[in-house]
CSV table of C-alpha atoms in Angstrom, one decimal:
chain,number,residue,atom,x,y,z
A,279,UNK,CA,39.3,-18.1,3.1
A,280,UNK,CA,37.4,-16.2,1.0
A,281,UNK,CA,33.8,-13.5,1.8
A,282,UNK,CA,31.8,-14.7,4.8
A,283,UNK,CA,27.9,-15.3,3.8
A,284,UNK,CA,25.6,-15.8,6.9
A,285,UNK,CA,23.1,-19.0,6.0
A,286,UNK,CA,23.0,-20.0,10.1
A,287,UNK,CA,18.7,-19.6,10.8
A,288,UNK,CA,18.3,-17.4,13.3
A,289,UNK,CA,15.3,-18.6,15.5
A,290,UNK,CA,13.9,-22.2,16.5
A,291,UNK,CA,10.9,-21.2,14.5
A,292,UNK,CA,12.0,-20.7,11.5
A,293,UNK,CA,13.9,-24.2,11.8
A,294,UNK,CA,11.2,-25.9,12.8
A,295,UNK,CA,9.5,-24.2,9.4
A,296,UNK,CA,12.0,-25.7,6.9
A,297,UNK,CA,11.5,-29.3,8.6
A,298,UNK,CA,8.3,-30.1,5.9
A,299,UNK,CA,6.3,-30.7,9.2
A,300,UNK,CA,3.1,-32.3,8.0
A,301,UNK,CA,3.9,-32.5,4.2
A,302,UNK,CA,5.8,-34.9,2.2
A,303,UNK,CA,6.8,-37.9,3.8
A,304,UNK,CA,5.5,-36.5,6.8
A,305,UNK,CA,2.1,-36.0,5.9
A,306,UNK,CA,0.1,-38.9,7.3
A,307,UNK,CA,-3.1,-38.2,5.9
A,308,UNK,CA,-2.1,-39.4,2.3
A,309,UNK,CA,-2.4,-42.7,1.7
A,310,UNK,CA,0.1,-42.5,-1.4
A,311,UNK,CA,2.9,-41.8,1.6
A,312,UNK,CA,4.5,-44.9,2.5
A,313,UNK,CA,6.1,-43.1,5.6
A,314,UNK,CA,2.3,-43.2,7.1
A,315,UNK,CA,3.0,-45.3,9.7
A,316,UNK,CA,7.0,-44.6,10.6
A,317,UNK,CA,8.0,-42.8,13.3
A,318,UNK,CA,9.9,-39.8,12.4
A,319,UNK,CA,13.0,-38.2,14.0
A,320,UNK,CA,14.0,-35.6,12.7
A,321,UNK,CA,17.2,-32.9,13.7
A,322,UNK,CA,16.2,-29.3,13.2
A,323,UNK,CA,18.7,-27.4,10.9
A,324,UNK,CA,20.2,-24.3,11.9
A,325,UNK,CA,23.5,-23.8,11.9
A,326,UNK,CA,24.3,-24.1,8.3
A,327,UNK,CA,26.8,-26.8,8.5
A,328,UNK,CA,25.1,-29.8,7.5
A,329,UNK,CA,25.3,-31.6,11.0
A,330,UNK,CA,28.9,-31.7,10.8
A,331,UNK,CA,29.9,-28.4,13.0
A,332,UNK,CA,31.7,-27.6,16.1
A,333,UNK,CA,32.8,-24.1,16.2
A,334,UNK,CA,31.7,-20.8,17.3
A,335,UNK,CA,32.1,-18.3,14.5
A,336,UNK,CA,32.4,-14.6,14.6
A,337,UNK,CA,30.6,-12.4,12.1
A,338,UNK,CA,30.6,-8.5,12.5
A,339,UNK,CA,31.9,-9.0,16.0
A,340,UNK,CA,28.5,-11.3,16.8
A,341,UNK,CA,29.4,-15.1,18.1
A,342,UNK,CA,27.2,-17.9,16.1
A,343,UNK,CA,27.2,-21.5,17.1
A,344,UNK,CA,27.7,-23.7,14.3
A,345,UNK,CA,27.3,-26.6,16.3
A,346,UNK,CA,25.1,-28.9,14.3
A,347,UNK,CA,27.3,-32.0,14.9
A,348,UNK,CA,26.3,-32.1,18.2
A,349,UNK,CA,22.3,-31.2,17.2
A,350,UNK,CA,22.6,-34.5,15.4
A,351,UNK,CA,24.5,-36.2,17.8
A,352,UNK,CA,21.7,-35.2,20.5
A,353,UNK,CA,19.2,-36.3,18.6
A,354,UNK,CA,20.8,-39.7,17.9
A,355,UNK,CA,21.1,-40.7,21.6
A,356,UNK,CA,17.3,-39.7,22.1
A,357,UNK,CA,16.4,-42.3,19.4
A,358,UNK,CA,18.8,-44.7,20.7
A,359,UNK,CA,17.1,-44.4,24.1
A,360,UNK,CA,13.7,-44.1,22.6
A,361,UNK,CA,13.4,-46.7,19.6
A,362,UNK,CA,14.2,-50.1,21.8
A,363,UNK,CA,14.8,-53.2,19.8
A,364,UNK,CA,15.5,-54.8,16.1
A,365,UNK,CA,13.1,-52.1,13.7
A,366,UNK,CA,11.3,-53.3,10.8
A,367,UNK,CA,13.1,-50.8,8.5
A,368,UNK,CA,15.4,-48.4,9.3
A,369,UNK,CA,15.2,-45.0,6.8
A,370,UNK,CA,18.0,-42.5,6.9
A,371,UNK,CA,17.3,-39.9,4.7
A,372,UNK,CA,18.1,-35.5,4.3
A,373,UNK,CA,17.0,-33.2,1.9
A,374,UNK,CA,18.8,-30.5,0.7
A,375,UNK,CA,22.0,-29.9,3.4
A,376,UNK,CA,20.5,-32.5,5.3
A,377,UNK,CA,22.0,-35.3,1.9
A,378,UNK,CA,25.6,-33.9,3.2
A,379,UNK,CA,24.6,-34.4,6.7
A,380,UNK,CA,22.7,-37.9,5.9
A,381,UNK,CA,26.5,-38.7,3.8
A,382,UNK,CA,28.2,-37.7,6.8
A,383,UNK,CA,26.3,-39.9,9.7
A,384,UNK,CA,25.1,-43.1,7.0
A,385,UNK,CA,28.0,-45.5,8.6
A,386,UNK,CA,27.5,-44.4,12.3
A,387,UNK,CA,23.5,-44.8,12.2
A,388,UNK,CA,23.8,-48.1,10.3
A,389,UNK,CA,26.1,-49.4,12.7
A,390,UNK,CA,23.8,-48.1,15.8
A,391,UNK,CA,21.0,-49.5,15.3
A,392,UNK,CA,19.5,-52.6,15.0
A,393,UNK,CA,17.0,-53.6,12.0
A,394,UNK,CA,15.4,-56.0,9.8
A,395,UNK,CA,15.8,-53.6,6.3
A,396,UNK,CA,17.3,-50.3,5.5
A,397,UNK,CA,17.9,-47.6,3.4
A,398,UNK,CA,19.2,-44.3,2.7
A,399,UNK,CA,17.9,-41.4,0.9
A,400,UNK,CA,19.7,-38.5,-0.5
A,401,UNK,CA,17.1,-36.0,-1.5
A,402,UNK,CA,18.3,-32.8,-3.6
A,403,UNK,CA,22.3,-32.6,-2.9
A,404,UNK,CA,25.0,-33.8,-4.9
A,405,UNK,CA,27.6,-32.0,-2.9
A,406,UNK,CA,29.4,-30.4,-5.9
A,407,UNK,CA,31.6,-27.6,-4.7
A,408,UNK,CA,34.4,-25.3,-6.7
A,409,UNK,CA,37.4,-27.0,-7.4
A,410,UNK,CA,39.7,-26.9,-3.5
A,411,UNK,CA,37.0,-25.2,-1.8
A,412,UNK,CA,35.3,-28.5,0.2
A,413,UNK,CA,37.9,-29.7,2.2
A,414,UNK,CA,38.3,-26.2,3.8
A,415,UNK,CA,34.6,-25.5,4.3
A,416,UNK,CA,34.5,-29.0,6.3
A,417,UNK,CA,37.8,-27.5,8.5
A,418,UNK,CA,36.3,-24.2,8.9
A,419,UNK,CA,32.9,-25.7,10.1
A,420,UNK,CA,34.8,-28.0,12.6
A,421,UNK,CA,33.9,-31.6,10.6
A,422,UNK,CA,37.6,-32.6,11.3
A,423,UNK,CA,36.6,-32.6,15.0
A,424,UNK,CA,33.7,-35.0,14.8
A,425,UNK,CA,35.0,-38.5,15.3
A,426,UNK,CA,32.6,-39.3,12.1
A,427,UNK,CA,35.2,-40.7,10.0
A,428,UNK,CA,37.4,-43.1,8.9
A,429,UNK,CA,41.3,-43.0,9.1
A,430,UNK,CA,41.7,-42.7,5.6
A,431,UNK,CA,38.8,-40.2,5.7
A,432,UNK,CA,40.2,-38.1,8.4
A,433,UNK,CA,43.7,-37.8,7.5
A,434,UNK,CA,42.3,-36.0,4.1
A,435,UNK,CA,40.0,-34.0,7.0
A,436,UNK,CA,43.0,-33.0,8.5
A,437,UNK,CA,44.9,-32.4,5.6
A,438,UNK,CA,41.7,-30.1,3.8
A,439,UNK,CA,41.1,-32.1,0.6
A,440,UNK,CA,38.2,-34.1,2.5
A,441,UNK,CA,35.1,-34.9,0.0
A,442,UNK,CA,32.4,-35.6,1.9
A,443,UNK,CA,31.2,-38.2,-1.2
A,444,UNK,CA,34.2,-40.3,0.3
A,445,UNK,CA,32.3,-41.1,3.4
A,446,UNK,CA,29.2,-42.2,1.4
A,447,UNK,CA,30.8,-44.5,-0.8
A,448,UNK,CA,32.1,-46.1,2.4
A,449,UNK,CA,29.3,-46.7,4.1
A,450,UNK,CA,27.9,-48.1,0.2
A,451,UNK,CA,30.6,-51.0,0.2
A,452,UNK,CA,30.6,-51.2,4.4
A,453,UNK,CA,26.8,-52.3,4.3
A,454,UNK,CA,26.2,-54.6,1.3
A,455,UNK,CA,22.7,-55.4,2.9
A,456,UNK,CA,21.5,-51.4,2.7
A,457,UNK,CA,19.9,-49.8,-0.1
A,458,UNK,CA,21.5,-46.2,-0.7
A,459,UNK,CA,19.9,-43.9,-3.4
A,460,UNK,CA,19.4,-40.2,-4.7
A,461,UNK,CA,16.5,-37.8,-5.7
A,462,UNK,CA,18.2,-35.4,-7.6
A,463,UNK,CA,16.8,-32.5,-10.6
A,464,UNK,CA,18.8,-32.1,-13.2
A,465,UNK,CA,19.5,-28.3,-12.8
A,466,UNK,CA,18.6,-28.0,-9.5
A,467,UNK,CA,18.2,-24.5,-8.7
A,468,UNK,CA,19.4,-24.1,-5.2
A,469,UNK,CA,22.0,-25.9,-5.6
A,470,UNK,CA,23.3,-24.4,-8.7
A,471,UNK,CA,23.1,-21.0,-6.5
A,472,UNK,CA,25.0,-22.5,-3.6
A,473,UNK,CA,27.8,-23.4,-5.8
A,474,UNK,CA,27.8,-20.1,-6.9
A,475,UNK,CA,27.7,-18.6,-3.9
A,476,UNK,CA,30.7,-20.3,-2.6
A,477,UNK,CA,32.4,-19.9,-5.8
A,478,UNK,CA,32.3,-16.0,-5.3
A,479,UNK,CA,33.0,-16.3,-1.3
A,480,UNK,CA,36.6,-17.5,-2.2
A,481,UNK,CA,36.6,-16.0,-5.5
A,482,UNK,CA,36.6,-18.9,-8.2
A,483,UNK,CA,35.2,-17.2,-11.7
A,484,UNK,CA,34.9,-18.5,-15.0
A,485,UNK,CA,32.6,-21.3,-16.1
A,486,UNK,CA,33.7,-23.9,-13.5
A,487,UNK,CA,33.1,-21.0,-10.5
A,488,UNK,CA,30.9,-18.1,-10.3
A,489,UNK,CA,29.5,-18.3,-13.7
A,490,UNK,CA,28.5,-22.2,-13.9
A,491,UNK,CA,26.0,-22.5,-16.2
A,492,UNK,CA,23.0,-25.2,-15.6
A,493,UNK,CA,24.9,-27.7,-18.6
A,494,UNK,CA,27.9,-27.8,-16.7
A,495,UNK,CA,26.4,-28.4,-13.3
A,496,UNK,CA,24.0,-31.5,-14.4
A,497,UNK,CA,27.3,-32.7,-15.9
A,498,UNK,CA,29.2,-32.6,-12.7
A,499,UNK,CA,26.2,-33.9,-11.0
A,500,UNK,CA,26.5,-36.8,-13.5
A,501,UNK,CA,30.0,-37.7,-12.3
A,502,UNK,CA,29.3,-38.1,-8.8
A,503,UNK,CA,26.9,-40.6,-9.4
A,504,UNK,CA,29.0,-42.5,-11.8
A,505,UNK,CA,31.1,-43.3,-9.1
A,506,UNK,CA,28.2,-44.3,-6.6
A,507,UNK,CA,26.6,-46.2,-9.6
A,508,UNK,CA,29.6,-48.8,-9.2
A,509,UNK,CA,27.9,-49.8,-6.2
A,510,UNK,CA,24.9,-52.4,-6.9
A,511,UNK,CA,23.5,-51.4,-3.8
A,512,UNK,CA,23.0,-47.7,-4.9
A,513,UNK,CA,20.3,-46.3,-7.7
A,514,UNK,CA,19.0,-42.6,-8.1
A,515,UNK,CA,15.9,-40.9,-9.3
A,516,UNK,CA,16.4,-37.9,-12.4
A,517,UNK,CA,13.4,-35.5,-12.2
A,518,UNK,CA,13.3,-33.0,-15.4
A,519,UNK,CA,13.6,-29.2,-14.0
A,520,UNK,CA,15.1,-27.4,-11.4
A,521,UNK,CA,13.5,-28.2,-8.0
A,522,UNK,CA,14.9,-28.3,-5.0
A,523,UNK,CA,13.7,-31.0,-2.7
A,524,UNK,CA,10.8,-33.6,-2.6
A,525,UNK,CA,10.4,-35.5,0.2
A,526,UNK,CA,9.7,-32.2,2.8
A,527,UNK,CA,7.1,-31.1,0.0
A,528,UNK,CA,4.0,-31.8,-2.1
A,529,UNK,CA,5.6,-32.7,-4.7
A,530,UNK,CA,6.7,-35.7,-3.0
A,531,UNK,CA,3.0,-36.9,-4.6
A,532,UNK,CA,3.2,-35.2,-7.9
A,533,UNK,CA,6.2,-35.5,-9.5
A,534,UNK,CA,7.5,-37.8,-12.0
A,535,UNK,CA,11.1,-38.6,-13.9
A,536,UNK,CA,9.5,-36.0,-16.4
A,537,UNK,CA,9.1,-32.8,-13.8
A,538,UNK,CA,7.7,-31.8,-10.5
A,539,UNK,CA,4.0,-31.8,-11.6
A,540,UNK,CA,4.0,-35.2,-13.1
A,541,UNK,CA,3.6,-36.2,-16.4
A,542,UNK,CA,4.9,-39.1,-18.4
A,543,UNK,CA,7.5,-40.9,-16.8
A,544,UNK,CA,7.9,-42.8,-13.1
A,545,UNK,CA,5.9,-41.3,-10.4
A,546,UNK,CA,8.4,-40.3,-7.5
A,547,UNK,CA,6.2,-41.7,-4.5
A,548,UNK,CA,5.6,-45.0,-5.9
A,549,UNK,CA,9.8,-45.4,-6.6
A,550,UNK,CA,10.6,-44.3,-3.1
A,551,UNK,CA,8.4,-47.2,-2.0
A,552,UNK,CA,9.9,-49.8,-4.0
A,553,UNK,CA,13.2,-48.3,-3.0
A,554,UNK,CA,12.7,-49.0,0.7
A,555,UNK,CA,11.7,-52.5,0.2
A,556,UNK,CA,14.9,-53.3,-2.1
A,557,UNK,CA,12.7,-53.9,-5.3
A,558,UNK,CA,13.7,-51.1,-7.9
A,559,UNK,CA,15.9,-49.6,-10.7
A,560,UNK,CA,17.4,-46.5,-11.2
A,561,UNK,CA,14.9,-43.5,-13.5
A,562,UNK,CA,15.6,-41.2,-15.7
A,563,UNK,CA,13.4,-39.6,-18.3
A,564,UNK,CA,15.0,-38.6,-21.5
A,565,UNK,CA,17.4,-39.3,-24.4
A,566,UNK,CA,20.4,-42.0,-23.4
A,567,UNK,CA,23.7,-40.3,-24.3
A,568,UNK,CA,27.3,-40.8,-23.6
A,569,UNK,CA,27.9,-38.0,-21.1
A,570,UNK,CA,31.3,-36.7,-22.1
A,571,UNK,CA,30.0,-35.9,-26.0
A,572,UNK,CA,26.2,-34.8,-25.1
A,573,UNK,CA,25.2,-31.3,-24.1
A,574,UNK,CA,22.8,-29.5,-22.8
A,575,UNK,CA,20.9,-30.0,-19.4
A,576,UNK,CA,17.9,-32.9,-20.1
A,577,UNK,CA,19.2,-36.1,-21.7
A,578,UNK,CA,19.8,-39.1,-19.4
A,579,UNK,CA,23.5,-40.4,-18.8
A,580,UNK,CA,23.9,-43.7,-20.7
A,581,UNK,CA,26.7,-44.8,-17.9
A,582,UNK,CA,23.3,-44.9,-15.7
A,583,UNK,CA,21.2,-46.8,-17.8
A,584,UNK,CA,18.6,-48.9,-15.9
A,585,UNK,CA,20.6,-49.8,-13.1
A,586,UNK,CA,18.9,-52.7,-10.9
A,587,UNK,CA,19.1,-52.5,-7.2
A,588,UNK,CA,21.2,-55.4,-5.4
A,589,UNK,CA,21.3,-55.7,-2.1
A,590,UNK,CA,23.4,-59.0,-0.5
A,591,UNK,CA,23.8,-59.9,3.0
């Protein structure tokens, strides 16, 4: 265990502030949102655990509940109880922590509920961590405790070399029938800082820690989704730039594969819709390179190429 930093927010305003409450996809006065007509249920974040949390944690002799597991889980049997019957189309989606979170609960909400399509969204986390650092920020947060996983899943819980990608790619080959997908910047900013931040919290230096430059991080990002890319069920969305998070935002409307204000390239809004309805391919704006010999932080892997979406089921 390395420094404690406190991320936990500290009111049930300021959570309700970060939920993107009447922008982005949950802005129903745009007609370019597709999400016009859903009903949306949403957990509040505030414990800084990505839903995955059972503990109480003491900082500077103050007791914090890091109990967002059982936010989620709250909020799960209130939509159980309130959404009755088969849906048209079932969207599971997080930004930012909420991806790890949406990773985490994918297989139990698919298996829940009952519906005629379905999809889910990671919006603006990879879940790149420094190297044996994950599987004890999941122990310390309590995710071991959760009843979430698999076996195979929770004896590497147990054991602290849990990823949470594992999960994911689970529920990708568990529900043939689903469409899973990312948004994802190719130096995303916050994220670049989280994984900086945690490298210095248990002291990690050098180039693959604390001082991770923006190359190396869009080339970590690129091997996650290699490995989800061998799904056919999964594509992903590469916006130019370093923003952090679209669907809880404006730019939800404006941006395109080329940058958060649009541009040349494919519009986000209009991808997300043909994602949800099974008819897309993976974007990426840029030069196709191999991604083991290319550099720098804005070419598009060639391992990703034009990936069609196939769902079976």
């Amino acid at each position: 265990k390395g420094n404690v930093v406190l991320q936990c927010t500290d009111s049930i305003a300021t959570g309700i502030a970060t939920t993107g409450l009447g922008s982005g996809i949950q802005d129903r006065s745009n007609r370019d949102n597709v999400f016009r007509s859903y009903t949306v249920v949403e957990a509040i974040y505030c414990a800084g655990d990505a839903f995955m949390g059972t503990q109480n944690q003491t900082w500077n002799g103050k007791t914090s509940y890091q109990h967002g597991y059982y936010n989620a889980l709250e909020t799960f049997h209130w939509a159980k109880e309130n959404l009755v019957g088969e849906l048209s189309s079932l969207v599971v989606s997080g930004f930012s922590a909420g991806s790890l979170g949406t990773m985490a609960w994918s297989t139990t909400l698919l298996q829940e509920f009952s519906y005629k399509k379905a999809a889910v969204l990671l919006d603006s986390y990879a879940g790149i961590f420094p190297k044996h650092t994950q599987g004890p920020i999941l122990q310390e947060w309590g995710a071991c405790k959760t009843g979430l996983w698999s076996s195979d899943v929770q004896a590497e819980c147990d054991a602290g070399a849990m990823h949470i990608q594992e999960p994911f790619k689970e529920a990708m080959a568990k529900f043939p029938n689903v469409a899973f997908g990312s948004i994802q910047s190719k130096v995303d900013s916050s994220q670049i800082w989280f994984y900086k931040g945690m490298a210095m919290s248990n002291f990690v230096g050098g180039s693959d820690g604390a001082s991770l430059s923006d190359e190396k991080f869009y080339a970590k990002a690129l091997k996650v989704y290699e490995e989800y890319n061998t799904y056919p069920n999964y594509v992903e969305f590469f916006v130019d730039g370093n923003q952090h998070c679209f669907t809880q935002d404006h730019t939800f409307f404006t941006a395109t594969t080329a940058g958060k204000r649009g541009g040349e390239g494919q519009l986000l809004h209009k991808w997300v819709r043909e994602f949800i309805n099974h008819k897309v391919a993976s974007a990426c704006d840029g030069v196709m390179e191999g991604p083991d010999a290319s550099s720098g932080s804005t070419y598009c892997d060639s391992k990703l190429r034009a990936k069609v979406l196939i769902v079976t089921d």
